[in-house]
Short mmCIF file of C-alpha atoms in Angstrom, two decimals:
data_model
loop_
_atom_site.label_atom_id
_atom_site.label_comp_id
_atom_site.label_asym_id
_atom_site.label_seq_id
_atom_site.Cartn_x
_atom_site.Cartn_y
_atom_site.Cartn_z
CA UNK A 4 0.00 0.00 0.00
CA UNK A 5 1.59 3.27 -1.12
CA UNK A 6 1.26 6.47 0.90
CA UNK A 7 0.43 9.91 -0.49
CA UNK A 8 4.10 10.85 -1.03
CA UNK A 9 4.62 7.62 -2.99
CA UNK A 10 1.57 8.32 -5.15
CA UNK A 11 2.89 11.81 -5.88
CA UNK A 12 6.32 10.38 -6.76
CA UNK A 13 4.72 7.80 -9.08
CA UNK A 14 2.58 10.46 -10.77
CA UNK A 15 5.65 12.65 -11.29
CA UNK A 16 7.67 9.71 -12.64
CA UNK A 17 4.86 8.64 -14.98
CA UNK A 18 4.54 12.17 -16.31
CA UNK A 19 8.30 12.64 -16.72
CA UNK A 20 8.84 9.35 -18.56
CA UNK A 21 5.52 9.24 -20.41
CA UNK A 22 4.50 5.90 -18.90
CA UNK A 23 1.42 4.51 -17.18
CA UNK A 24 1.01 5.16 -13.45
CA UNK A 25 0.85 1.39 -12.85
CA UNK A 26 4.33 0.94 -14.36
CA UNK A 27 5.72 3.69 -12.12
CA UNK A 28 4.07 2.13 -9.07
CA UNK A 29 5.42 -1.33 -9.89
CA UNK A 30 8.92 0.13 -10.38
CA UNK A 31 8.77 2.01 -7.08
CA UNK A 32 7.81 -1.13 -5.16
CA UNK A 33 10.59 -3.15 -6.85
CA UNK A 34 13.18 -0.42 -6.23
CA UNK A 35 12.19 -0.03 -2.59
CA UNK A 36 12.46 -3.80 -2.16
CA UNK A 37 15.94 -3.80 -3.73
CA UNK A 38 17.16 -1.05 -1.42
CA UNK A 39 15.45 -2.65 1.58
CA UNK A 40 17.48 -5.82 0.92
CA UNK A 41 20.64 -3.71 0.62
CA UNK A 42 19.85 -2.01 3.94
CA UNK A 43 20.37 -5.36 5.70
CA UNK A 44 23.80 -5.90 4.14
CA UNK A 45 26.33 -6.44 6.98
CA UNK A 46 28.42 -3.61 5.50
CA UNK A 47 25.62 -1.19 6.41
CA UNK A 48 25.68 -2.28 10.05
CA UNK A 49 29.50 -2.13 10.10
CA UNK A 50 29.25 1.47 8.89
CA UNK A 51 27.07 2.23 11.90
CA UNK A 52 23.78 2.65 10.01
CA UNK A 53 20.46 1.05 10.88
CA UNK A 54 18.39 -0.25 7.94
CA UNK A 55 16.02 2.72 8.34
CA UNK A 56 18.92 5.20 8.33
CA UNK A 57 20.35 3.56 5.23
CA UNK A 58 17.00 3.77 3.46
CA UNK A 59 16.62 7.46 4.38
CA UNK A 60 20.08 8.19 3.00
CA UNK A 61 19.86 5.93 -0.05
CA UNK A 62 16.54 7.35 -1.24
CA UNK A 63 18.18 10.76 -1.64
CA UNK A 64 20.93 9.42 -3.91
CA UNK A 65 21.24 9.63 -7.67
CA UNK A 66 21.56 5.83 -7.72
CA UNK A 67 18.08 5.46 -6.26
CA UNK A 68 16.67 7.88 -8.83
CA UNK A 69 18.46 6.12 -11.70
CA UNK A 70 17.41 2.67 -10.48
CA UNK A 71 13.79 3.81 -10.18
CA UNK A 72 13.72 5.45 -13.62
CA UNK A 73 15.27 2.42 -15.30
CA UNK A 74 12.90 0.05 -13.50
CA UNK A 75 9.93 2.18 -14.56
CA UNK A 76 11.01 2.12 -18.20
CA UNK A 77 11.48 -1.64 -18.00
CA UNK A 78 8.01 -2.02 -16.45
CA UNK A 79 6.67 -0.03 -19.40
CA UNK A 80 8.43 -2.46 -21.81
CA UNK A 81 10.87 0.23 -22.92
CA UNK A 82 13.95 -1.90 -22.40
CA UNK A 83 16.23 0.08 -24.76
CA UNK A 84 15.35 3.36 -23.01
CA UNK A 85 15.93 1.73 -19.64
CA UNK A 86 19.38 0.58 -20.73
CA UNK A 87 20.27 4.03 -22.08
CA UNK A 88 19.03 5.65 -18.87
CA UNK A 89 21.18 3.36 -16.74
CA UNK A 90 24.25 3.77 -18.95
CA UNK A 91 23.91 7.56 -18.73
CA UNK A 92 23.82 7.29 -14.93
CA UNK A 93 26.93 5.06 -14.89
CA UNK A 94 28.80 7.52 -17.14
CA UNK A 95 27.92 10.37 -14.77
CA UNK A 96 29.20 8.31 -11.83
CA UNK A 97 32.44 7.52 -13.67
CA UNK A 98 32.95 11.21 -14.44
CA UNK A 99 32.28 12.19 -10.83
CA UNK A 100 34.66 9.55 -9.49
CA UNK A 101 37.33 10.72 -11.92
CA UNK A 102 36.86 14.36 -10.85
CA UNK A 103 37.27 13.29 -7.22
CA UNK A 104 40.42 11.40 -8.10
CA UNK A 105 41.87 14.34 -10.03
CA UNK A 106 41.39 16.47 -6.92
CA UNK A 107 43.50 14.10 -4.79
CA UNK A 108 46.68 15.94 -3.78
CA UNK A 109 49.91 14.77 -5.46
CA UNK A 110 51.32 13.87 -2.04
CA UNK A 111 48.69 11.11 -1.69
CA UNK A 112 49.14 7.73 -3.36
CA UNK A 113 46.22 8.08 -5.79
CA UNK A 114 47.56 11.51 -6.76
CA UNK A 115 50.97 10.07 -7.70
CA UNK A 116 50.89 8.18 -11.05
CA UNK A 117 54.53 7.08 -10.74
CA UNK A 118 53.87 5.42 -7.37
CA UNK A 119 50.74 3.74 -8.75
CA UNK A 120 52.68 2.40 -11.73
CA UNK A 121 55.43 1.03 -9.47
CA UNK A 122 52.83 -0.98 -7.56
CA UNK A 123 51.36 -2.26 -10.82
CA UNK A 124 54.77 -3.28 -12.18
CA UNK A 125 55.47 -5.28 -9.01
CA UNK A 126 52.28 -7.20 -9.81
CA UNK A 127 53.34 -7.78 -13.43
CA UNK A 128 51.06 -5.15 -14.97
CA UNK A 129 51.93 -2.65 -17.67
CA UNK A 130 51.35 1.00 -16.82
CA UNK A 131 48.33 1.05 -19.17
CA UNK A 132 46.80 -1.99 -17.47
CA UNK A 133 47.35 -0.43 -14.06
CA UNK A 134 45.69 2.82 -15.15
CA UNK A 135 42.64 0.91 -16.40
CA UNK A 136 42.36 -1.18 -13.24
CA UNK A 137 42.88 1.79 -10.92
CA UNK A 138 40.10 3.70 -12.69
CA UNK A 139 37.81 0.77 -11.97
CA UNK A 140 38.98 0.62 -8.36
CA UNK A 141 38.26 4.33 -7.89
CA UNK A 142 34.73 3.79 -9.23
CA UNK A 143 34.29 0.80 -6.89
CA UNK A 144 35.38 2.94 -3.94
CA UNK A 145 32.96 5.65 -5.06
CA UNK A 146 30.02 3.25 -5.24
CA UNK A 147 30.88 1.97 -1.75
CA UNK A 148 30.78 5.52 -0.41
CA UNK A 149 27.33 5.13 1.25
CA UNK A 150 28.82 2.38 3.43
CA UNK A 151 31.47 4.69 4.88
CA UNK A 152 32.24 4.42 8.58
CA UNK A 153 30.95 6.94 11.12
CA UNK A 154 34.26 8.84 11.25
CA UNK A 155 34.27 9.18 7.43
CA UNK A 156 30.75 10.52 6.93
CA UNK A 157 31.78 14.17 6.86
CA UNK A 158 34.56 13.45 4.39
CA UNK A 159 34.34 14.00 0.67
CA UNK A 160 35.07 11.20 -1.78
CA UNK A 161 38.35 12.99 -2.61
CA UNK A 162 39.34 12.89 1.07
CA UNK A 163 38.61 9.17 1.24
CA UNK A 164 40.57 8.48 -1.95
CA UNK A 165 43.49 10.43 -0.46
CA UNK A 166 43.59 7.94 2.43
CA UNK A 167 44.23 4.91 0.20
CA UNK A 168 47.58 3.43 1.23
CA UNK A 169 50.14 1.40 -0.72
CA UNK A 170 48.93 -1.75 1.06
CA UNK A 171 45.28 -0.93 0.23
CA UNK A 172 45.99 -0.32 -3.43
CA UNK A 173 48.17 -3.42 -3.76
CA UNK A 174 45.43 -5.61 -2.29
CA UNK A 175 42.73 -3.99 -4.43
CA UNK A 176 44.82 -4.49 -7.57
CA UNK A 177 45.47 -8.13 -6.64
CA UNK A 178 41.74 -8.64 -6.06
CA UNK A 179 40.89 -7.02 -9.41
CA UNK A 180 43.43 -9.19 -11.24
CA UNK A 181 41.95 -12.34 -9.68
CA UNK A 182 38.51 -11.24 -10.82
CA UNK A 183 39.75 -10.39 -14.33
CA UNK A 184 41.28 -13.86 -14.84
CA UNK A 185 38.11 -15.61 -13.70
CA UNK A 186 39.09 -16.58 -10.15
CA UNK A 187 35.83 -15.10 -8.87
CA UNK A 188 35.56 -17.06 -5.61
CA UNK A 189 39.09 -16.14 -4.57
CA UNK A 190 38.49 -12.53 -5.67
CA UNK A 191 35.28 -12.34 -3.63
CA UNK A 192 36.98 -13.78 -0.56
CA UNK A 193 39.84 -11.31 -0.95
CA UNK A 194 37.42 -8.38 -1.25
CA UNK A 195 35.57 -9.50 1.89
CA UNK A 196 38.86 -9.61 3.78
CA UNK A 197 39.85 -6.15 2.53
CA UNK A 198 36.51 -4.72 3.67
CA UNK A 199 36.84 -6.34 7.11
CA UNK A 200 40.33 -4.88 7.54
CA UNK A 201 39.22 -1.36 6.64
CA UNK A 202 36.46 -1.27 9.28
#
């Protein structure tokens, strides 16, 4: 049962996307369910957020808006539009993560390309491969931003990126390499360990 605010949101979404109200309502319920499931992720509790606090925060994010819009377009059988909508959101996130990284001071690891390349070479990567993987790592860190710990909540993404250490980056690169070569179970286990250590 949707409340008045939800009905208003659905009406606005239906009008904006040119879809039926029922499709907007179905998308809202599915999106809320998705984020409700996320709110019970152990990473949320480790960050010091209750499920309700996570939902309050998450519903204000661009990811929630993009997820809802794409779900509504899918519910209206406009799959191609839904895909384009989601891809546009991802491109905006990539650009924002890259801007945050460019603002990292040169004294920090992620602001020092030579130091990054040295780590990559120790792992057998070319500088180009390292650059590609690090861009992906920065985006991964950006998407994990809502799960930040209590003491990090007032920090910008740039500030958090500036705190990445040599050990952190080495482990993240190793995890990404494992994932890239198809060792997904080992990569997942490594990522879980990295997350535990950073709490």
